[in-house]
Short mmCIF file of C-alpha atoms in Angstrom, two decimals:
data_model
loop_
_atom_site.label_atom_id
_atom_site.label_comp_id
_atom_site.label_asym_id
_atom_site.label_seq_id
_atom_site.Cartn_x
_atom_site.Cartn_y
_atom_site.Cartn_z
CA UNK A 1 115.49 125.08 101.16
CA UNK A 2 116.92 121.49 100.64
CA UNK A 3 116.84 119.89 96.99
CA UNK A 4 113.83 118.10 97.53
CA UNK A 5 111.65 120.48 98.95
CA UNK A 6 112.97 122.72 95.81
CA UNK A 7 112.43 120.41 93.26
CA UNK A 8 108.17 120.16 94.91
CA UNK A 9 107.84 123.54 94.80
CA UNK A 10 108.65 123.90 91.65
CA UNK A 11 106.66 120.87 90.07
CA UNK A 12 103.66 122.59 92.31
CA UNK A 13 104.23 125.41 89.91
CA UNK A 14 104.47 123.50 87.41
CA UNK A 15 101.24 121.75 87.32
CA UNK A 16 98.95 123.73 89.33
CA UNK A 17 95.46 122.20 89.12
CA UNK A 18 96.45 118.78 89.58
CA UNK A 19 95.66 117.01 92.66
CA UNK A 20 96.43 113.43 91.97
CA UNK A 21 99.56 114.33 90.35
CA UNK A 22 100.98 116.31 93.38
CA UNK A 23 99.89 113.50 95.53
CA UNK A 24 101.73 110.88 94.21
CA UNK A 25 104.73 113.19 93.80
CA UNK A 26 104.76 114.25 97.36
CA UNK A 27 104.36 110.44 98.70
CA UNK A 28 107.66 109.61 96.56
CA UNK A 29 110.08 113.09 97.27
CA UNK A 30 108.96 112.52 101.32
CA UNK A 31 109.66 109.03 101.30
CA UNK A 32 113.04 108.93 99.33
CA UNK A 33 114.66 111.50 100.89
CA UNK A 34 116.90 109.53 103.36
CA UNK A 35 118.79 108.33 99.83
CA UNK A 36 118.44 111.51 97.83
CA UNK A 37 120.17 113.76 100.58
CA UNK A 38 122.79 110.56 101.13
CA UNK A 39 124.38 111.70 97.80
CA UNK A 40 124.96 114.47 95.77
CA UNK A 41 124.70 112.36 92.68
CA UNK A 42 120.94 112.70 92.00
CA UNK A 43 120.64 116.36 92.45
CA UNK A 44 124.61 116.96 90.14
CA UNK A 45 122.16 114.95 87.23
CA UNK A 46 118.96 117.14 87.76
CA UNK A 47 117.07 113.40 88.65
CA UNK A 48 113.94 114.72 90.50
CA UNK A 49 113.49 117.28 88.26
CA UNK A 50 113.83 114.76 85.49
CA UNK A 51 112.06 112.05 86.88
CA UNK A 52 108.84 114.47 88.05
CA UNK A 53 108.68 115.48 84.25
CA UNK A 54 107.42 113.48 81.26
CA UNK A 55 109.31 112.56 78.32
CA UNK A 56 106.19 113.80 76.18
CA UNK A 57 102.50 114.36 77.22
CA UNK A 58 100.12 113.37 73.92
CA UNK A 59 96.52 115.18 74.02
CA UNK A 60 94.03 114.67 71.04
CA UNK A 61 90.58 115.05 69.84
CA UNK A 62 88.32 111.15 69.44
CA UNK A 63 85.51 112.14 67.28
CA UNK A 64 82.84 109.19 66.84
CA UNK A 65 79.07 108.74 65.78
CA UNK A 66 76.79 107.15 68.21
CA UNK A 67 73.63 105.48 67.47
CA UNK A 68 71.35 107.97 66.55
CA UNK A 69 74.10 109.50 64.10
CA UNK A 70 75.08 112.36 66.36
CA UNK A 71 78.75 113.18 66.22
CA UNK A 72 80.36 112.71 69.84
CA UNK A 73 83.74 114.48 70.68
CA UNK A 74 85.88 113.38 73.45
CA UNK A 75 89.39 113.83 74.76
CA UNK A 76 92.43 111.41 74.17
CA UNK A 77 95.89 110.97 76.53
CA UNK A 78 98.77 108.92 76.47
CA UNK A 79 101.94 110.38 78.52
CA UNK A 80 104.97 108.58 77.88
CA UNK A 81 106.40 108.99 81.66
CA UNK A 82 109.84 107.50 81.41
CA UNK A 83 112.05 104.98 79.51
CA UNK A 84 114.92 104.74 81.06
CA UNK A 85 114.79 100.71 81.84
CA UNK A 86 112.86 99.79 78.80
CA UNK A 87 109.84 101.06 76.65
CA UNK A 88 106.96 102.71 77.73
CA UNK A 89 104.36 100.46 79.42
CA UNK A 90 100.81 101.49 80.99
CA UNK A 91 97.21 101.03 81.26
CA UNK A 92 94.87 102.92 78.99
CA UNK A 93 91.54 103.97 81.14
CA UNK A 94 88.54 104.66 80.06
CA UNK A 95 85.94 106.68 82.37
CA UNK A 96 84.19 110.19 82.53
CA UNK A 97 86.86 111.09 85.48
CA UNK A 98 89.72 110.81 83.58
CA UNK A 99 91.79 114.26 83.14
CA UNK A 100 95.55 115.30 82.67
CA UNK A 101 96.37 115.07 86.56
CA UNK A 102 94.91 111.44 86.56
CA UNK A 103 96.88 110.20 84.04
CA UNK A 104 100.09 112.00 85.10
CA UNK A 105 100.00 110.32 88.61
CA UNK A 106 98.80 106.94 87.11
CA UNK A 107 102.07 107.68 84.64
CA UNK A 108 104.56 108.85 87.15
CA UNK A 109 103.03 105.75 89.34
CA UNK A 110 104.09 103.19 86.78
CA UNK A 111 107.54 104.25 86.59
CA UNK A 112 108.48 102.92 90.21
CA UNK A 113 105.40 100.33 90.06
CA UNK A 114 107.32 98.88 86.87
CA UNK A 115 110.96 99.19 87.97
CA UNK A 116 110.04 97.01 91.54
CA UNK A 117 109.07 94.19 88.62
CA UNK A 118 112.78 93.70 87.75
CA UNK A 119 110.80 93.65 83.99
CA UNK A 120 112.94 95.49 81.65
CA UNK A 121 109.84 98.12 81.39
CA UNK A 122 110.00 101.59 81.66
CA UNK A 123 106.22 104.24 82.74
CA UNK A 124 103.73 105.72 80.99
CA UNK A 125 99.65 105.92 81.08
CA UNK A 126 96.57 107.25 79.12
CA UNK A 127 92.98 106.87 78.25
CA UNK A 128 90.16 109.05 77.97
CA UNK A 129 86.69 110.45 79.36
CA UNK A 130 84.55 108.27 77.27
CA UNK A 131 82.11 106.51 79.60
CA UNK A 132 81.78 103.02 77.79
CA UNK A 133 78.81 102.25 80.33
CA UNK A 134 75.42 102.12 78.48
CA UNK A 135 77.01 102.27 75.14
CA UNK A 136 76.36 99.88 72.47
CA UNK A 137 78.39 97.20 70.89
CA UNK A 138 78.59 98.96 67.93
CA UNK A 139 79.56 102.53 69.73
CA UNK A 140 82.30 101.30 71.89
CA UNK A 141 83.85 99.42 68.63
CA UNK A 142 83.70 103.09 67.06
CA UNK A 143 85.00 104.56 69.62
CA UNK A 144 88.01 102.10 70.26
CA UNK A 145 89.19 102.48 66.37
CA UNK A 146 88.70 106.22 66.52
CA UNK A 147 90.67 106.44 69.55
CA UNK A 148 93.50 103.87 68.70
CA UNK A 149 93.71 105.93 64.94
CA UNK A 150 95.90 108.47 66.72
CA UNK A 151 97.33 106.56 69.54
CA UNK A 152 98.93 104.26 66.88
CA UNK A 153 101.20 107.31 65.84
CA UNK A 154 103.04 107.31 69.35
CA UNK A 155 103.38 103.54 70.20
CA UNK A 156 104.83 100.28 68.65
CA UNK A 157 106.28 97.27 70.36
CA UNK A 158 109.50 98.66 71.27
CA UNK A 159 108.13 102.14 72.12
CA UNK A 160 105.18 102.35 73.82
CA UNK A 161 102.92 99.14 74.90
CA UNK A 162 99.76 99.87 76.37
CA UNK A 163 97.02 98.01 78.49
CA UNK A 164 93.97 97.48 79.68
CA UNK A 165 92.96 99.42 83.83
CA UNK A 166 89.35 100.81 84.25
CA UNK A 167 86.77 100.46 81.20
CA UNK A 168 89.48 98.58 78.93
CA UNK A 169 89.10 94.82 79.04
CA UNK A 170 89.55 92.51 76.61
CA UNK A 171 86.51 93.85 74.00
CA UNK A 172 88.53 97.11 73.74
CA UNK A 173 91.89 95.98 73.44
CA UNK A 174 90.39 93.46 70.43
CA UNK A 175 89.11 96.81 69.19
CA UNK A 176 92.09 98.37 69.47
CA UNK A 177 94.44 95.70 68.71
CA UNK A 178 92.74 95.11 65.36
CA UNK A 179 92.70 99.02 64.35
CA UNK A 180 96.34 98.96 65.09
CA UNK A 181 96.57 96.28 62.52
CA UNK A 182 94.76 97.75 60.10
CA UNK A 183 96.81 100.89 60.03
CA UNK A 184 100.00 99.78 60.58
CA UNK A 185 99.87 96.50 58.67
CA UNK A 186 102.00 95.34 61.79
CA UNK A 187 101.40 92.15 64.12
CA UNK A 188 103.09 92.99 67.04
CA UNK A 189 102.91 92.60 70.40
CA UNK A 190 101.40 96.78 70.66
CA UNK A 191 99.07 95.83 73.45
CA UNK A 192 98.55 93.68 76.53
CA UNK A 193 95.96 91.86 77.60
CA UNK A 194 94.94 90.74 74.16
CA UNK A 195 92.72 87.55 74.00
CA UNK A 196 94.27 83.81 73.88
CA UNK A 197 93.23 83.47 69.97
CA UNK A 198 95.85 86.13 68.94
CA UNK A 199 98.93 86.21 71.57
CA UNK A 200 97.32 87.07 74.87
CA UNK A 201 98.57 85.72 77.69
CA UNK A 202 96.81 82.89 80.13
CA UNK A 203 96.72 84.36 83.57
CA UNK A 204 96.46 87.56 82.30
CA UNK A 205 93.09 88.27 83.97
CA UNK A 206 93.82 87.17 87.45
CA UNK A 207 97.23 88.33 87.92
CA UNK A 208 96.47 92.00 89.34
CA UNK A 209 94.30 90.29 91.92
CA UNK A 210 96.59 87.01 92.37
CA UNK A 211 99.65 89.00 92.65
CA UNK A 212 97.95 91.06 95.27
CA UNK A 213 97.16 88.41 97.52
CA UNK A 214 100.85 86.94 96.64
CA UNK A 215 102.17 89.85 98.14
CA UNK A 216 99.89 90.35 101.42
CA UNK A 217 100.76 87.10 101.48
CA UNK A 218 104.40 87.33 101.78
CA UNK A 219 103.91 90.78 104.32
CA UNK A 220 101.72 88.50 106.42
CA UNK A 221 103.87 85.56 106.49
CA UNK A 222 106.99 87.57 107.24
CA UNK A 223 105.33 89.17 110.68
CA UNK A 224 104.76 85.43 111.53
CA UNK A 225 101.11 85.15 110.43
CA UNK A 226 98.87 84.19 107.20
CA UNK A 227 95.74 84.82 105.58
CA UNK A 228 94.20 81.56 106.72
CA UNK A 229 91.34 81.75 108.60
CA UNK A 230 91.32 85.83 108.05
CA UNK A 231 87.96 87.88 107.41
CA UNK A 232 88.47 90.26 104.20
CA UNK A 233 86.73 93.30 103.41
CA UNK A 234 87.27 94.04 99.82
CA UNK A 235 86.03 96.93 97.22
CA UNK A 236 85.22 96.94 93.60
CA UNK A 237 83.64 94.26 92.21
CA UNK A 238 85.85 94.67 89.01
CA UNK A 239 89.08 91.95 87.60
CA UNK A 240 91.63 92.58 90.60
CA UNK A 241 88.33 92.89 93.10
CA UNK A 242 86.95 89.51 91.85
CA UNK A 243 90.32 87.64 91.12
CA UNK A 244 91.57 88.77 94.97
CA UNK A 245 88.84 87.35 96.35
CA UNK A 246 89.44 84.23 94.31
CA UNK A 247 92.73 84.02 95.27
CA UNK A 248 92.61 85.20 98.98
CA UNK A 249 89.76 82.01 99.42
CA UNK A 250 91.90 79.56 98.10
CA UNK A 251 94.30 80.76 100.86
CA UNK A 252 91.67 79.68 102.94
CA UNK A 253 90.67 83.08 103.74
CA UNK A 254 86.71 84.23 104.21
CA UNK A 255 85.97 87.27 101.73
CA UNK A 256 83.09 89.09 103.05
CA UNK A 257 82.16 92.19 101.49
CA UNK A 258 82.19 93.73 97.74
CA UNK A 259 81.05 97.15 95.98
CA UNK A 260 80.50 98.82 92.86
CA UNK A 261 80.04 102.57 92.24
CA UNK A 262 76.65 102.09 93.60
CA UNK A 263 76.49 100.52 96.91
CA UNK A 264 78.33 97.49 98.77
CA UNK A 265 77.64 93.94 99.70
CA UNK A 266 77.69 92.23 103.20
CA UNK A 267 77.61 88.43 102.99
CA UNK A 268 78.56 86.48 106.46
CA UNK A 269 79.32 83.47 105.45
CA UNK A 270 81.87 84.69 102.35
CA UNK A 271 80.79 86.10 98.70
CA UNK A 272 79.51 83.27 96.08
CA UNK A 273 82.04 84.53 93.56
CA UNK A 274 79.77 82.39 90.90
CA UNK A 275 77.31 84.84 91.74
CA UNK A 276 79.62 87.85 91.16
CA UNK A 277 81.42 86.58 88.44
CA UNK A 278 77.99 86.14 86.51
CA UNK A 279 76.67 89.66 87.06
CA UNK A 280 79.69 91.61 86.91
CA UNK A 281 81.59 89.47 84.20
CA UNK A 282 78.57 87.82 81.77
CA UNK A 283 75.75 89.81 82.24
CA UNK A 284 77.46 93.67 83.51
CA UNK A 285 74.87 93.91 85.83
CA UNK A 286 75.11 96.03 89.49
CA UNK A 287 76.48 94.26 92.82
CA UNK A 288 73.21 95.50 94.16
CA UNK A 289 71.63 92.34 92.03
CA UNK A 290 73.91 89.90 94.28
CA UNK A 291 71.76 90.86 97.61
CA UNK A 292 68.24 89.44 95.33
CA UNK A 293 70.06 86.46 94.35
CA UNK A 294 71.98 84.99 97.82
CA UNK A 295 69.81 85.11 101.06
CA UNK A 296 72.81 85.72 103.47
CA UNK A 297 73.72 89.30 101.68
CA UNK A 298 73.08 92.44 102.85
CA UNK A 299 72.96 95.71 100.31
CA UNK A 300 74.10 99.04 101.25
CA UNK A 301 73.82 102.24 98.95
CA UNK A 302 75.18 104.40 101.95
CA UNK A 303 78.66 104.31 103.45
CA UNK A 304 81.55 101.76 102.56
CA UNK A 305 82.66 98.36 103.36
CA UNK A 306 85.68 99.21 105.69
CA UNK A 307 82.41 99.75 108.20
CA UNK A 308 82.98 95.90 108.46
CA UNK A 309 84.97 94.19 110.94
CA UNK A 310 87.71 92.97 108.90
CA UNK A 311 91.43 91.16 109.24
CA UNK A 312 92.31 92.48 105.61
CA UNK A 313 91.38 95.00 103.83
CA UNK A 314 92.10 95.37 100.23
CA UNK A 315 91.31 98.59 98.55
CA UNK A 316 90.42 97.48 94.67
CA UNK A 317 88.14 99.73 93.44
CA UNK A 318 89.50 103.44 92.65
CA UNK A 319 92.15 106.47 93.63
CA UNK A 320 91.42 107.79 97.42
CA UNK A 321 88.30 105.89 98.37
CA UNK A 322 89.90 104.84 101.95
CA UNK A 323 89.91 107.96 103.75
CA UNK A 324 91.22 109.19 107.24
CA UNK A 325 88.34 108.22 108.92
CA UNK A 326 87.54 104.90 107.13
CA UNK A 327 91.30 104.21 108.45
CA UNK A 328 90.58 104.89 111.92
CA UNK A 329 87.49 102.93 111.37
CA UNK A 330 89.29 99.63 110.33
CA UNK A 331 92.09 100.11 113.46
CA UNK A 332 89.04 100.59 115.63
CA UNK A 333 88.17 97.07 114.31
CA UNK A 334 91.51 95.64 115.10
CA UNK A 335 92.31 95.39 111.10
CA UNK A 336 95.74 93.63 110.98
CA UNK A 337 96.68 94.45 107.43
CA UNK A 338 95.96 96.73 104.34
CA UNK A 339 96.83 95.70 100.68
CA UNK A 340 96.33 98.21 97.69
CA UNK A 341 94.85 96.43 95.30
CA UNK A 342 93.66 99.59 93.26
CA UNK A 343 95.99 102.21 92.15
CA UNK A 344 96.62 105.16 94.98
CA UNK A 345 93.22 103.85 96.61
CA UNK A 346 94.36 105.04 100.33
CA UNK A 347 94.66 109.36 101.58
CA UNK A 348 98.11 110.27 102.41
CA UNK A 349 96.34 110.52 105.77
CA UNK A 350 94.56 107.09 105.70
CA UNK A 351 98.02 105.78 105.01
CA UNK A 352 99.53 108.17 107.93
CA UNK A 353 96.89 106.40 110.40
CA UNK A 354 97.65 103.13 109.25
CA UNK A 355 100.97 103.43 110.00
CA UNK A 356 100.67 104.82 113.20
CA UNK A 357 98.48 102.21 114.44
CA UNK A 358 101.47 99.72 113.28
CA UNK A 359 99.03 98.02 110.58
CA UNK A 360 100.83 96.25 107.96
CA UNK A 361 100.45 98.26 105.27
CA UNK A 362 101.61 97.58 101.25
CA UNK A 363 101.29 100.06 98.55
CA UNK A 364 99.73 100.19 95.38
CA UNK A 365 102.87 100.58 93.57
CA UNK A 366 104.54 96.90 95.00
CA UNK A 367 101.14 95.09 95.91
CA UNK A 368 99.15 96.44 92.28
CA UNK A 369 102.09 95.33 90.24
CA UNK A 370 101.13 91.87 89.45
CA UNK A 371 99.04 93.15 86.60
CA UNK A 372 102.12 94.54 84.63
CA UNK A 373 104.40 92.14 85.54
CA UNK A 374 102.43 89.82 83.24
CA UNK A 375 101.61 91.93 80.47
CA UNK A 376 105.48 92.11 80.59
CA UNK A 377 105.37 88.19 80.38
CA UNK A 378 102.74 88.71 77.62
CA UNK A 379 105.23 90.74 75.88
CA UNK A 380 108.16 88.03 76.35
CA UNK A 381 105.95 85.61 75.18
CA UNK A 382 105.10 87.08 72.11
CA UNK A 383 108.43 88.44 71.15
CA UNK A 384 109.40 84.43 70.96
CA UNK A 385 106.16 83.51 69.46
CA UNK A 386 105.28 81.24 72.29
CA UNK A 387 102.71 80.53 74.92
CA UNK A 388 103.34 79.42 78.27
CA UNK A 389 100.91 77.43 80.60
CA UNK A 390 98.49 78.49 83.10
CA UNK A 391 100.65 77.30 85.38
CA UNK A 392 104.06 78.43 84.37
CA UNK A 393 102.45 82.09 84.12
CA UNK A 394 101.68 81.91 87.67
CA UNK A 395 104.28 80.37 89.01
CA UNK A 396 106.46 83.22 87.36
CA UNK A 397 103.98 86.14 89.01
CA UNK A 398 104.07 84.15 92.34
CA UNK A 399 108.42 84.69 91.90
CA UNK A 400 108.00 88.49 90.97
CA UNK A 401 105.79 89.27 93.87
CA UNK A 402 107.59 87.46 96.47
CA UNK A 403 110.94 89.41 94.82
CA UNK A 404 109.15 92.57 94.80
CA UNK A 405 108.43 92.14 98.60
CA UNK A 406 111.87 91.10 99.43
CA UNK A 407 113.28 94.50 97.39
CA UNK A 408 110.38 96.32 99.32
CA UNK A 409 111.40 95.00 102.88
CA UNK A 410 115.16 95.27 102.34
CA UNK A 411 114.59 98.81 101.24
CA UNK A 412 112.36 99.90 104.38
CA UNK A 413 114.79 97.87 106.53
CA UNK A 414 117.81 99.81 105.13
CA UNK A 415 116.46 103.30 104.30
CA UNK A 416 113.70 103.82 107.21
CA UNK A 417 111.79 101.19 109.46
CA UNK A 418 111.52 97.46 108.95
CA UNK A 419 107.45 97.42 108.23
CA UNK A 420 107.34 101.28 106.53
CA UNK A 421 106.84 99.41 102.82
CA UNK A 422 105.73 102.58 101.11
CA UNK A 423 108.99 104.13 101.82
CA UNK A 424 110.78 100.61 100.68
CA UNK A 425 109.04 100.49 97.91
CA UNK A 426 109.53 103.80 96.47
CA UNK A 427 113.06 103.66 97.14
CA UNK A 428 112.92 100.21 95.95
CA UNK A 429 111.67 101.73 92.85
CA UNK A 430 113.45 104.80 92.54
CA UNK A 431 117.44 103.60 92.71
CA UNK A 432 116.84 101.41 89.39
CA UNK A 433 115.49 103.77 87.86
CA UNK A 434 117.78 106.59 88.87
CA UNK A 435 120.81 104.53 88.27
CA UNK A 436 119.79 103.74 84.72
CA UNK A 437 118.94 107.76 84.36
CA UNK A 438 122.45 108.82 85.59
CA UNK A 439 124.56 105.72 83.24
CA UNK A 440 122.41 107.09 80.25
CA UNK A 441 123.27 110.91 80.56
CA UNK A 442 120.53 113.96 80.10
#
C-alpha cells in the first residue's frame, strides 16, 4: 500500500460518516500524488496525515428566544484547519444543511484555496444549522450575538478571522462584529466583509463573482479564446451568482439563465440583473418572481439550468449540484468551459466527464478564491487603518487571479497535463503549504 493510499484509509477511518469531507480529501491525495511519491520528504514529516487533520475542531450549543418567547437550541462550528502560512481565515455559513463533514471539507478546502492567494492566510471554516430564512429582524440579531458569544473565545485578529459564505452577509457580520465588540472591548479587524462605515472593504461584495470571471477569463484567453460573445448558464441567484453575471456582461458576454433553491430562470435575450438584484438583494424575494416581472423569461421548478445550451457554465449556487449527467448534458451542448464559482459545486464524476471531453475546466479552490483574497485585502487595509478605492481593490483581485492561474497552469503543466487545473491547483496549493509545514517542525 503506497503512502497515500495509507494515509486515505486511515482518514476514512477516521471520519466515517462524512461524505463531503472524504470527497474533498480524495480529489487532493489523487491529484498530488505525482509530487508526494517524488520525495520522501512529505511522508519523513507525517504531512498528509497532518494536513488531513485539524488543528482543533470547536462544537457548541447557540441557545436563543424567538418571537413568541420559545427558547430555540441550535448547533455552533468553527474548525481551525491549518495555520501554517498565517492565521486562520474562513467563511462562517449559516443553513439547516450544515454538519461536521460540511464544514471539515469547506475547512480543509480553504487551506489550498487560501495558499493559491499568495495572502499570508492560513484555513479554517464554521457556521451553523440555523436557517435565517423567515426569521425576523429581531431573531437573526439574537441569534448572531448568541452565536458570536462563544465564537469570540477562539478567534481574534491574529488568530482566527472569519467571514461571511451562505446565510452570512453583511446584517450578520454587523451582528456579529458588534457582539465581538461588546465582549472583547476590542476594535479589530475579527471579521471580513464588515460594512464601509466601520472598516469593510469596497469591492468586497463583487469580488467572489469578479474574481471568477477574472479567472475563466485568463483559462479562456490562454486556449486562444474569450468570453466575448459567449452564452452563460449560471446557478444561484446569490453575491458570486449575481456579481458573475455582472462581471461576465461587461466582458461582453450574454448571461442567460439563473436559480434559487426553488426553480431556475430562462431569459433569451440575457438576465435584467436590475431585476435580480431588486428581488434577491432589496426585497429577498424568489427568482421565480423574475419570470412575472420580464416577458422574455421562462420559470422552471423542475430540472436545472445546465439543460441550456451554454458556452460557460458557472456553478454558483451549492456543493455537488452539477452531476454526471448534467456534465454529459453540457458536452452534449458543445459547452467550451466550466468555472466553479460555488465551493465543490461539480461530482468527482461530473469533473471526470468534463475532463474527458477536453472542456476547460477550473476548480473551486483557484476560480472561488477571489472572495478571500479580498477579505485578506480587507484585513491589510485595516491593520494600516486605511481604505483603498474601488478601483485599486479591483485592480489588486484582477493581479491575484491572473497569478493564481499562472501558479495553476504552471503546476498542471509541470506535475500532470497542460489544461488538468484541478491537479495544478491542488498542487499549486499544497507545496506552500507543505513547505511552510516541514520549515516549522511537528
Amino acid at each position: 500500500m503506497s503512502y497515500i493510499e495509507q494515509v486515505r484509509a486511515e482518514v476514512a477511518a477516521r471520519n466515517a460518516g462524512q461524505p463531503e469531507f472524504m470527497q474533498a480529501v480524495d480529489e487532493v491525495l489523487t491529484t498530488i500524488k505525482p509530487v508526494v511519491e517524488s520525495s520522501s520528504v512529505y511522508k519523513n514529516n507525517a504531512i498528509l496525515e497532518r494536513i488531513t487533520e485539524p488543528d482543533r475542531q470547536i462544537m457548541f450549543r447557540v441557545p436563543w428566544t424567538d418571537d413568541n418567547g420559545n427558547m430555540r437550541v441550535n448547533r455552533g462550528y468553527r474548525v481551525q484547519f491549518n495555520n501554517a502560512i498565517g492565521p486562520y481565515k474562513g467563511g462562517l455559513r449559516l443553513h439547516p444543511s450544515v454538519n461536521l463533514s460540511i464544514i471539515k471539507f469547506l475547512g480543509f478546502e480553504q487551506i489550498f484555496k487560501n495558499s493559491l492567494t499568495g495572502l499570508p492566510i492560513g484555513g479554517g471554516k464554521g457556521g451553523s444549522d440555523f436557517d435565517p430564512k423567515g426569521k425576523s429582524e429581531r431573531e437573526i440579531r439574537e441569534f448572531c450575538q448568541s452565536f458570536m458569544t462563544e465564537l469570540s473565545r477562539h478567534i481574534g485578529a491574529d488568530t482566527d478571522v472569519p467571514a461571511g459564505d451562505i446565510g452570512v452577509g453583511g446584517r450578520e457580520i454587523g451582528y456579529m462584529f458588534g457582539q465581538y465588540k461588546r465582549i472583547k472591548n476590542l476594535y479589530e479587524g475579527v471579521l471580513t466583509g464588515k460594512g464601509l462605515t466601520y472598516g469593510g472593504s469596497l469591492a468586497r461584495t463583487e469580488a467572489t463573482g469578479y474574481g471568477l470571471v477574472y479567472i475563466v477569463e485568463n483559462m479562456l484567453n490562454a486556449a486562444g479564446n474569450g468570453i466575448k460573445g459567449k452564452t452563460v448558464a449560471i446557478s444561484g441567484s446569490g453575491n458570486v451568482a449575481i456579481y458573475a453575471a455582472q462581471k461576465a456582461n461587461e466582458l461582453g458576454g450574454k448571461v442567460v439563465t439563473m436559480s434559487d433553491s426553488n426553480g431556475w430562470i430562462y431569459d433569451k435575450n440575457g438576465i435584467a440583473l436590475d431585476v435580480v438584484k431588486d428581488i434577491k438583494e432589496v426585497k429577498r424575494g424568489r427568482i421565480k418572481e423574475y419570470a412575472d416581472r420580464v416577458k422574455s423569461a421562462e420559470y422552471h421548478d423542475s430540472g436545472k439550468v445546465w439543460q441550456v445550451k451554454c458556452d460557460i457554465a458557472l456553478p454558483c449556487a451549492t456543493q455537488n449540484e452539477l452531476d454526471e449527467n448534467d456534465a454529459k448534458l453540457l458536452v452534449k451542448n458543445k459547452v467550451t468551459a466550466v468555472g466553479e464559482g460555488a465551493n465543490m459545486p461539480s461530482t468527482t464524476a461530473a469533473i471526470n466527464a468534463l475532463q474527458a471531453a477536453n472542456v476547460l475546466f477550473m476548480p473551486a479552490k483557484a476560480a472561488n478564491a477571489g472572495g478571500v483574497a479580498v477579505s485578506a485585502l480587507e484585513m491589510s487595509q485595516n491593520s494600516q487603518r486605511l481604505a483603498w478605492t474601488f478601483e485599486e481593490v479591483d485592480q489588486k483581485l484582477y493581479g491575484i487571479m491572473k497569478g493564481i492561474f499562472e501558479k495553476t497552469a504552471e503546476a498542471a503543466k509541470e506535475y500532470a497535463t497542460a489544461t488538468d487545473y484541478v491537479s495544478g491547483a491542488n498542487i499549486a496549493g499544497f507545496l506552500k503549504v507543505a513547505q511552510a509545514m516541514i520549515a516549522q517542525g511537528v
